[in-house]
XYZ file of C-alpha atoms in Angstrom:
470
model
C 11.134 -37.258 -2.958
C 12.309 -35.912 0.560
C 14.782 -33.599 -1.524
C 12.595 -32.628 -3.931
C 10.738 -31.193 -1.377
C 13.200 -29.301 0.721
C 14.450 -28.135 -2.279
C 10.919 -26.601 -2.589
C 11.050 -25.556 0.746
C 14.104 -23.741 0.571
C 12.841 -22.095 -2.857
C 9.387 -20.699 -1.549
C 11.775 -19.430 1.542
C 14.350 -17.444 -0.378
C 11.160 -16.054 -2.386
C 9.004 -14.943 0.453
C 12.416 -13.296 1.584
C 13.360 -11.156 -1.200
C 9.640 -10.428 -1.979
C 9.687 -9.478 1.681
C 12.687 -7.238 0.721
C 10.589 -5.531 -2.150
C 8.316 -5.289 0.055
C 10.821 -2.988 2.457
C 11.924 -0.850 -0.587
C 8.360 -0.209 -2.243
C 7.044 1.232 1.155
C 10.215 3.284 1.467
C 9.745 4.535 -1.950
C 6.756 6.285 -1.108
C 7.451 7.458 2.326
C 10.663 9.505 0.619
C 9.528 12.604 -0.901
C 6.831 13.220 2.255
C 9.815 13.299 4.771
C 11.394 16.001 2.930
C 8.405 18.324 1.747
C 9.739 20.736 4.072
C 13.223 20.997 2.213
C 11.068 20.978 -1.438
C 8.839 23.251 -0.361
C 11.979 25.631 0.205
C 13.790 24.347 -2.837
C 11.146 24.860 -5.390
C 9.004 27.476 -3.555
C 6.320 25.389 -3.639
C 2.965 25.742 -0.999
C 0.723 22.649 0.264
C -1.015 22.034 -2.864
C 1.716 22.078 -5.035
C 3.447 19.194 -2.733
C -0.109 17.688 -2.387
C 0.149 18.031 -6.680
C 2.797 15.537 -6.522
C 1.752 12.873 -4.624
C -1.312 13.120 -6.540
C -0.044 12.828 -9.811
C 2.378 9.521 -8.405
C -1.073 8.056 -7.469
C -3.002 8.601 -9.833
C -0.311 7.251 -12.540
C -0.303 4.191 -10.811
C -3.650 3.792 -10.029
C -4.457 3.675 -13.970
C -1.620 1.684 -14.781
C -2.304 -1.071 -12.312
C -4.380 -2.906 -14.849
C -0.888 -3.531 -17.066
C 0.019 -5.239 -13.628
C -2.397 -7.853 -13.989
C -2.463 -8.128 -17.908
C 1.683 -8.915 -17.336
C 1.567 -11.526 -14.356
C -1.089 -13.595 -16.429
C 1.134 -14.469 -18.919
C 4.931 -13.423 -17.842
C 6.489 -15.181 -14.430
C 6.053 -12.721 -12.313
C 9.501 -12.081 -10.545
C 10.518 -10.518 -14.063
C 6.999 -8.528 -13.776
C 8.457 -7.484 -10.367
C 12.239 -6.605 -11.520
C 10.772 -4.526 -14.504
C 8.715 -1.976 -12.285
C 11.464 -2.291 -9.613
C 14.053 -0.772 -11.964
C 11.354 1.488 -13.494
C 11.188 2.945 -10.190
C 14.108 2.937 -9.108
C 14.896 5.145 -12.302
C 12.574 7.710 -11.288
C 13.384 8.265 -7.924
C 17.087 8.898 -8.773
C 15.858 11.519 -11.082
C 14.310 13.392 -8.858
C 17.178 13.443 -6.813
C 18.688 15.057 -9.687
C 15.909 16.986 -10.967
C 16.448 20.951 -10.861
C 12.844 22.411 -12.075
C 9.514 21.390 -10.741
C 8.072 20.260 -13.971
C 10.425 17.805 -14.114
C 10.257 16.363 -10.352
C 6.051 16.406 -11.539
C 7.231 14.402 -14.792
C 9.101 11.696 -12.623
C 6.817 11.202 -9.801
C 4.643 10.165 -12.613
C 6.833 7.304 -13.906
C 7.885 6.284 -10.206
C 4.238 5.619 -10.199
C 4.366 3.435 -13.228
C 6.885 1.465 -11.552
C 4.832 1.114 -8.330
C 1.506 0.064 -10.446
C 3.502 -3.012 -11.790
C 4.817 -3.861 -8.522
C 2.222 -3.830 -5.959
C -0.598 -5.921 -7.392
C 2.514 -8.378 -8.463
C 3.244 -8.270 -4.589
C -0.146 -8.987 -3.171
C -0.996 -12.201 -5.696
C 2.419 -13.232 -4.620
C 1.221 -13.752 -1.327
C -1.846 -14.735 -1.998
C -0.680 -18.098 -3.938
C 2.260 -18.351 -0.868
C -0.129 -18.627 1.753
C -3.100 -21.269 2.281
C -7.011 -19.881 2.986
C -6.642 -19.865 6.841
C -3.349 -18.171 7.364
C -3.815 -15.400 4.661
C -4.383 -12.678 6.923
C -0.929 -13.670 9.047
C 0.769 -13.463 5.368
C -0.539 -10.674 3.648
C 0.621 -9.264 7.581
C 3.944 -10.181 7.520
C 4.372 -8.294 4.493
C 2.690 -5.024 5.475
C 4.407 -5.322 8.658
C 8.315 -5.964 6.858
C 6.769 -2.743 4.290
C 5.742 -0.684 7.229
C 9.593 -1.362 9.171
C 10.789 -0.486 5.361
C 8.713 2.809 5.287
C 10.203 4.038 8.705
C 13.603 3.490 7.796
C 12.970 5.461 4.544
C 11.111 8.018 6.589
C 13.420 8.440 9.159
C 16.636 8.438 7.215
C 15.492 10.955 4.242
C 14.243 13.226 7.238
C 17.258 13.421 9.164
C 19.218 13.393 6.064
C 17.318 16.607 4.909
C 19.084 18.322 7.310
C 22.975 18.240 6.443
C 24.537 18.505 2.990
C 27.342 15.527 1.953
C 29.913 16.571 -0.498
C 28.208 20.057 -1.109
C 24.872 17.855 -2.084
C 21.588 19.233 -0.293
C 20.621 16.041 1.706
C 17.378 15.231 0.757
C 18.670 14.380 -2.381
C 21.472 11.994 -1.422
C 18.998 9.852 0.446
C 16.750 9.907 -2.989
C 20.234 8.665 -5.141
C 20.345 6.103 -1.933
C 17.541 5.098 -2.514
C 17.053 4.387 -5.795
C 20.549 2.517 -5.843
C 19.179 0.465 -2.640
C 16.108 -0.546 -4.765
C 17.840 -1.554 -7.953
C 19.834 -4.017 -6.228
C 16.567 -5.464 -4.894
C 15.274 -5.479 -8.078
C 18.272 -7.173 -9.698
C 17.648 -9.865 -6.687
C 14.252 -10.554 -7.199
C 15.106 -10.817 -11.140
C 18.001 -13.807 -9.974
C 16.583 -15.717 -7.102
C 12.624 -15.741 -6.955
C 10.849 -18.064 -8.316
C 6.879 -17.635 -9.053
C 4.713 -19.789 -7.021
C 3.437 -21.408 -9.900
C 6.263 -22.810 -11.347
C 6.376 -24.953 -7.980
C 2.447 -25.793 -8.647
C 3.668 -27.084 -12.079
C 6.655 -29.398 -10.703
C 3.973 -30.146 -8.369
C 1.293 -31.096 -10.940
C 3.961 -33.063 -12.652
C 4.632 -35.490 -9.555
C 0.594 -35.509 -9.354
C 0.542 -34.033 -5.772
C -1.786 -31.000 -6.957
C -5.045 -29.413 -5.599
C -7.597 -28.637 -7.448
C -6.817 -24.850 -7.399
C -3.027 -25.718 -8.673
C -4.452 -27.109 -11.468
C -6.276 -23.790 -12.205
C -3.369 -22.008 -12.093
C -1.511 -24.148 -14.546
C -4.087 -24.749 -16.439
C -4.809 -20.848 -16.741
C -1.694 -20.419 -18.000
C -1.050 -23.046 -20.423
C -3.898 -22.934 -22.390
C -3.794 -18.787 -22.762
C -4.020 -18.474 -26.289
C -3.844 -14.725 -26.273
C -2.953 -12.032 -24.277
C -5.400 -9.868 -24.479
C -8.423 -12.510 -24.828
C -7.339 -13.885 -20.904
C -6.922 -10.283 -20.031
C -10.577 -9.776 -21.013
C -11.934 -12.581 -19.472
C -9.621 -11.749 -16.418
C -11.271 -8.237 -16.080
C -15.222 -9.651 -16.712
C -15.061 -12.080 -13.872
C -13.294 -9.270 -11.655
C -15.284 -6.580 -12.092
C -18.883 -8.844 -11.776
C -17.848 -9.756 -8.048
C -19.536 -8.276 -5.354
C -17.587 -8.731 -2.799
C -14.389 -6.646 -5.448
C -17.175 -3.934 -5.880
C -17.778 -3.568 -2.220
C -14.360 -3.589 -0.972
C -13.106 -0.976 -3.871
C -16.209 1.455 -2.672
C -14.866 1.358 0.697
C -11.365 1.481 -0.191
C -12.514 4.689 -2.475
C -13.204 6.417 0.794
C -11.220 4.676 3.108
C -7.733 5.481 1.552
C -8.274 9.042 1.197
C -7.019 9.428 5.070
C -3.501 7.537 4.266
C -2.854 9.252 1.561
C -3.468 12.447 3.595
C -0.897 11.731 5.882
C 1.293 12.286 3.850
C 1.729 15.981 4.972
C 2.265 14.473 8.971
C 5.703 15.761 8.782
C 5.304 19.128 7.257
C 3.037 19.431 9.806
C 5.065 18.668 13.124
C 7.677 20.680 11.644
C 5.533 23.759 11.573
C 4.380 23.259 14.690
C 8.212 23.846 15.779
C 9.644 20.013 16.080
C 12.776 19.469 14.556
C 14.013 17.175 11.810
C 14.804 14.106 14.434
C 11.825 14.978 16.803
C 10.049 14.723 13.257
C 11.018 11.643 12.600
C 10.604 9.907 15.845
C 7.274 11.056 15.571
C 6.439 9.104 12.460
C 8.517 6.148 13.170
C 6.121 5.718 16.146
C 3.183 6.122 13.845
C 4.599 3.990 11.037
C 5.876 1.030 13.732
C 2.305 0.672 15.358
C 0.676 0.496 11.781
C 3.657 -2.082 10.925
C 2.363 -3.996 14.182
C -0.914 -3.446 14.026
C -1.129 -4.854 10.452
C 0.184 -7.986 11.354
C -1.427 -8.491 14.737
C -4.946 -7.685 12.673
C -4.167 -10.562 10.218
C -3.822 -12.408 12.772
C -7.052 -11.778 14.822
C -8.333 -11.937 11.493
C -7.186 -15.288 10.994
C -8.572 -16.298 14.511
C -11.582 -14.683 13.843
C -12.501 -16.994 11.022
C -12.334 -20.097 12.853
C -15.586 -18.398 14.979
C -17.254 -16.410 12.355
C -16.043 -17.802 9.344
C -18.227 -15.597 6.828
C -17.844 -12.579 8.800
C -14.718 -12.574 11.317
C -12.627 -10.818 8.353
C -15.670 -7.824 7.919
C -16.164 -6.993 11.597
C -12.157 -6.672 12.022
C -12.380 -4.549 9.436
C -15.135 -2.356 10.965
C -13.731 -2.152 13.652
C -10.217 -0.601 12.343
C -12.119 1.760 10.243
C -14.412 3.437 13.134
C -10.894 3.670 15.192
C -9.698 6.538 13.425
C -12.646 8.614 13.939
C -11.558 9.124 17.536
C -7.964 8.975 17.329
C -8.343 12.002 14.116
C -10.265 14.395 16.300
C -7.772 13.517 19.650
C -4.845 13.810 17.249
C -5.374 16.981 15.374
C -8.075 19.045 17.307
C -7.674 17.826 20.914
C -3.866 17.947 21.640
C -2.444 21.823 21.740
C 0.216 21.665 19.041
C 2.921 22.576 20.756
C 6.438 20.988 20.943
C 5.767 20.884 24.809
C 3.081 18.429 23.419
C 5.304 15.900 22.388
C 5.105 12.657 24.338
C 0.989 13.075 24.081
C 1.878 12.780 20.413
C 3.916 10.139 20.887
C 1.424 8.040 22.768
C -1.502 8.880 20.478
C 0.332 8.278 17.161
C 1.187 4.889 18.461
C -1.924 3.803 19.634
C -3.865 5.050 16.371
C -1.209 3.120 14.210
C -2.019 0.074 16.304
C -5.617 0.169 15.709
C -6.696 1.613 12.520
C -4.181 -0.610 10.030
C -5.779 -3.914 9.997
C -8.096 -3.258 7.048
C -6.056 -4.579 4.084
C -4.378 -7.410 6.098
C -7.407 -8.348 7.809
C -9.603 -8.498 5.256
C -9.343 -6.928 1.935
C -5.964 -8.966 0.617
C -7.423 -12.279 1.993
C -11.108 -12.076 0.811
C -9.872 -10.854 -2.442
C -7.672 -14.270 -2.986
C -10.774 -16.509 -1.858
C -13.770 -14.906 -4.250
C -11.561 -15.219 -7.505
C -9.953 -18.036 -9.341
C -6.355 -18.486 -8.621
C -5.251 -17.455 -12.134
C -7.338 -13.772 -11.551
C -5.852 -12.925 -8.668
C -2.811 -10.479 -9.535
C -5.996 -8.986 -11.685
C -8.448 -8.425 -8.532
C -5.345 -6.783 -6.822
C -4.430 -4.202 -9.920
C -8.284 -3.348 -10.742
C -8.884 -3.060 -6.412
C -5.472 -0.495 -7.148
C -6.791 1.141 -9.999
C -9.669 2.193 -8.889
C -8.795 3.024 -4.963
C -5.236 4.822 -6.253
C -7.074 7.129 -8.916
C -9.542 8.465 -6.581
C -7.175 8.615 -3.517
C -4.863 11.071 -5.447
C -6.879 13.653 -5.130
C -6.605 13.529 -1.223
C -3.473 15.049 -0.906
C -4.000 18.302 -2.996
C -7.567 18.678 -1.678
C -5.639 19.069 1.752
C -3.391 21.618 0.054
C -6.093 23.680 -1.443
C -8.024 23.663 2.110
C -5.158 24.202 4.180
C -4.182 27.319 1.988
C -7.933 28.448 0.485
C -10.366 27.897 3.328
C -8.324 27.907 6.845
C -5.685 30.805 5.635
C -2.318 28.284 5.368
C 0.359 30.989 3.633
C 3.666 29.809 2.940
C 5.502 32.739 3.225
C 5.056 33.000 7.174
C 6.394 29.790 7.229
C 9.681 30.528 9.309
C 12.524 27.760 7.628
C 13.884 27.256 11.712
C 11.235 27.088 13.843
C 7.823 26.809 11.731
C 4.419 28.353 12.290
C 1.755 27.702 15.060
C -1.121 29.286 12.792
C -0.097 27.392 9.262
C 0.098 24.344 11.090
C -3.626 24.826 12.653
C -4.199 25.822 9.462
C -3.067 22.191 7.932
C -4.446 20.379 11.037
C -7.909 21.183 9.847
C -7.392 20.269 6.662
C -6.355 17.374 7.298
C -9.246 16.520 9.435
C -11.603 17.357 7.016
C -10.154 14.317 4.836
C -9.695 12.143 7.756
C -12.416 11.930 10.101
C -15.609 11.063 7.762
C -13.747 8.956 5.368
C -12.850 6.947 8.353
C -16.876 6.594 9.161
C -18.002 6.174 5.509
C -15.444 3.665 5.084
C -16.773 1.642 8.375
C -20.627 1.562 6.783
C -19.184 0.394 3.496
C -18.162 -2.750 4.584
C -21.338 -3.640 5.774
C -22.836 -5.391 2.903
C -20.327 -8.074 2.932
C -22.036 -9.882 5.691
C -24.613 -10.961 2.367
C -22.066 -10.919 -0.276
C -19.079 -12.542 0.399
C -20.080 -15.706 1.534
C -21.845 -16.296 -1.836
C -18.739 -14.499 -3.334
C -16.461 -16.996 -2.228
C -18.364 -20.208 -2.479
C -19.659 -19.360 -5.953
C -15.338 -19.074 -6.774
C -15.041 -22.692 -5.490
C -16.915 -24.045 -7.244
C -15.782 -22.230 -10.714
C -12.303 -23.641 -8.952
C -13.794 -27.485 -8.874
C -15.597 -27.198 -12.247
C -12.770 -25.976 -14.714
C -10.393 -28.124 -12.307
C -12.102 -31.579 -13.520
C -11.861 -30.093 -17.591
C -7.735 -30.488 -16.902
């Protein structure tokens, strides 16, 4: 018995590892082609919205593929859900490396958002089943803080890559073949070693040492007599919570900032920084989100033990109103100038401290605890679905303003040292899709101090009542 479970031990380890590793590649994935919009925007002659075009049309492929996430993990183990849209993005990303015409860079963003729809909802159920009710937050933490230290490696190393060529190859687009060689192996990894937290329930039902929502899980999966039937069901008792309708109406608002900032480095380098000053820059951001995330699943998780209906909504309230301030210091307060550098520094740290705790806090956790076990890769997709479609438009809305409204024209762009007035020009744009999001998002969460109580107690006892059918 003693083996058996350090054998078990040992397993769940090596899993959380590698899925930790994913983790590190997925958020490095998408911080790529941001770093080196600068060095598109000069290969392709491409402007603000035409950059902002392609992050949209990444997000918005994988915000209506998510659903295939959850359809898969319901009835395929889901490291071989993960290894699939691993290698599927992997794929893409080396062809844009590759790519030569803008059409087709457009064409693979798209599929490298396939690839990320499978993976991330995969990713966040993961979790969910790894960790127990109480130390959620600290989990679903750990992995945005391991993504986050992922995403400012990728960041940092396409962006001072961008500026040398290796072997005659611009280098933007060695760090994309890098990258998509770095992320196959992962995927390969995940394919060999991981093993789904429900295969351990089963063993564990076997030896009779399960808990009621174990049995769920197995019994969810054992007794699916059709794909698309459980898929069904899956998506009715989603889509009927509250608390899921809530959370996506806040996340509908509240993601259209972070996918804005995606144009943080085209901006410092038009305000004059250069490519490492750049990257610092970010990697200062990016490392107090990757702290901040954790440390607010954490409080989170602290917060429960006082307030344990509403510890998880006031953290998140609190993160949300955060980047009201630190938007309007950031982008309309500080002269942007390089000589304003270490007051960037010291802001951009600060604000990544403070406004990341949302999804680690609260939305990952109270997502796991208002569903049945067996739904929750579903509540994850759907919550993506919905939150990735609309948050596409974010980035070329920034474009368009930057360029149509505040006068941001590419061609006064100097390749060397930038431009003071475009990068005013993209400031305000910017804070136009920062600032209220950031407040609407705040209100939103309000009306989970009614609903997720109820939420989550009426998913117990669903859990307890199908538990005793097994």
């Amino acid at each position: 018995m003693a083996s058996f479970k350090t054998r078990r031990f040992f397993g769940i380890s090596l899993s959380l590892i590698i899925i930790n590793l994913a983790a590190i590649m997925e958020r490095s994935d998408e911080n790529l082609l941001p770093s080196v919009y600068k060095e598109v925007s000069e290969t392709f002659g491409a402007g603000p919205s035409d950059l902002g075009y392609l992050t949209f049309i990444r997000n918005f492929a994988r915000g209506l593929a998510s659903p295939i996430a959850g359809i898969l993990a319901i009835n395929y183990d889901r490291p071989v859900v993960l290894a699939v849209g691993t290698l599927c993005w992997a794929s893409a990303t080396a062809a844009v490396g590759v790519s030569n015409y803008f059409g087709q860079i457009v064409f693979w963003r798209a599929v490298n958002g396939f690839g990320l729809a499978i993976v991330i909802p995969s990713l966040q159920s993961f979790i969910a089943d790894s960790y127990a009710d109480g130390v959620r937050g600290t989990g679903f933490g750990l992995l945005q803080f391991v993504g986050t230290v992922g995403g400012i490696g990728g960041g940092v190393l396409a962006t001072v890559m961008a500026g040398h060529e290796f072997w005659g190859v611009p280098g933007w687009r060695c760090a994309f073949i890098m990258m998509s060689t770095l992320s196959a192996l992962i995927g390969f990894l995940v394919f060999s070693f991981v093993v789904d937290p429900r295969r351990i329930m089963s063993i564990d039902n076997t030896s009779g040492a399960s808990s009621d929502r174990e049995a769920l899980v197995e019994k969810g999966i054992a007794t699916s007599t059709s794909v698309w039937i459980e898929s069904w069901r899956a998506t009715k008792a989603v889509l009927k919570v509250h608390t899921f309708q809530i959370i996506v109406l806040q996340g509908l608002v509240g993601s259209l900032p972070w996918t804005s900032m995606v144009f943080f480095t085209l901006w410092f380098q038009l305000i004059g920084f250069d490519h490492n000053s750049a990257a610092t820059l970010l990697s200062l951001f990016a490392g107090g989100c990757a702290i901040g995330s954790f440390l607010g699943g954490v409080i989170a998780d602290r917060m429960t033990r006082i307030y344990p209906h509403s510890g998880r909504i006031m953290c998140a309230q609190f993160s949300a109103f955060m980047g009201i301030p630190f938007t309007w210091f950031l982008l309309r307060v500080i002269p942007q100038s390089v000589t304003s550098y270490y007051t960037f520094a010291v802001t951009l740290l600060m604000m990544g401290l403070t406004i990341s705790w949302n999804a680690t806090a609260a939305n990952g956790p109270m997502f796991a605890e208002v569903v049945p076990a067996k739904h929750r890769t579903m509540i994850y997709a759907f919550d993506r679905a919905f939150e990735g479609s609309f948050s596409s438009f974010a980035a070329p809305i920034v474009g368009i303003l930057a360029e149509q409204v505040y006068g941001y024209n590419p061609k006064s762009v100097n390749p060397e040292t930038g431009s003071i007035p475009e990068a005013i020009a993209l400031s305000k744009g910017l804070f136009s899709m920062m600032a209220v999001p950031f407040g609407l998002c705040c209100m939103f969460y309000t009306p989970l101090y009614w609903f997720f109580r109820r939420d989550r107690e009426t998913a117990r006892l669903a859990t307890l009542k199908e538990a005793e059918m097994i």
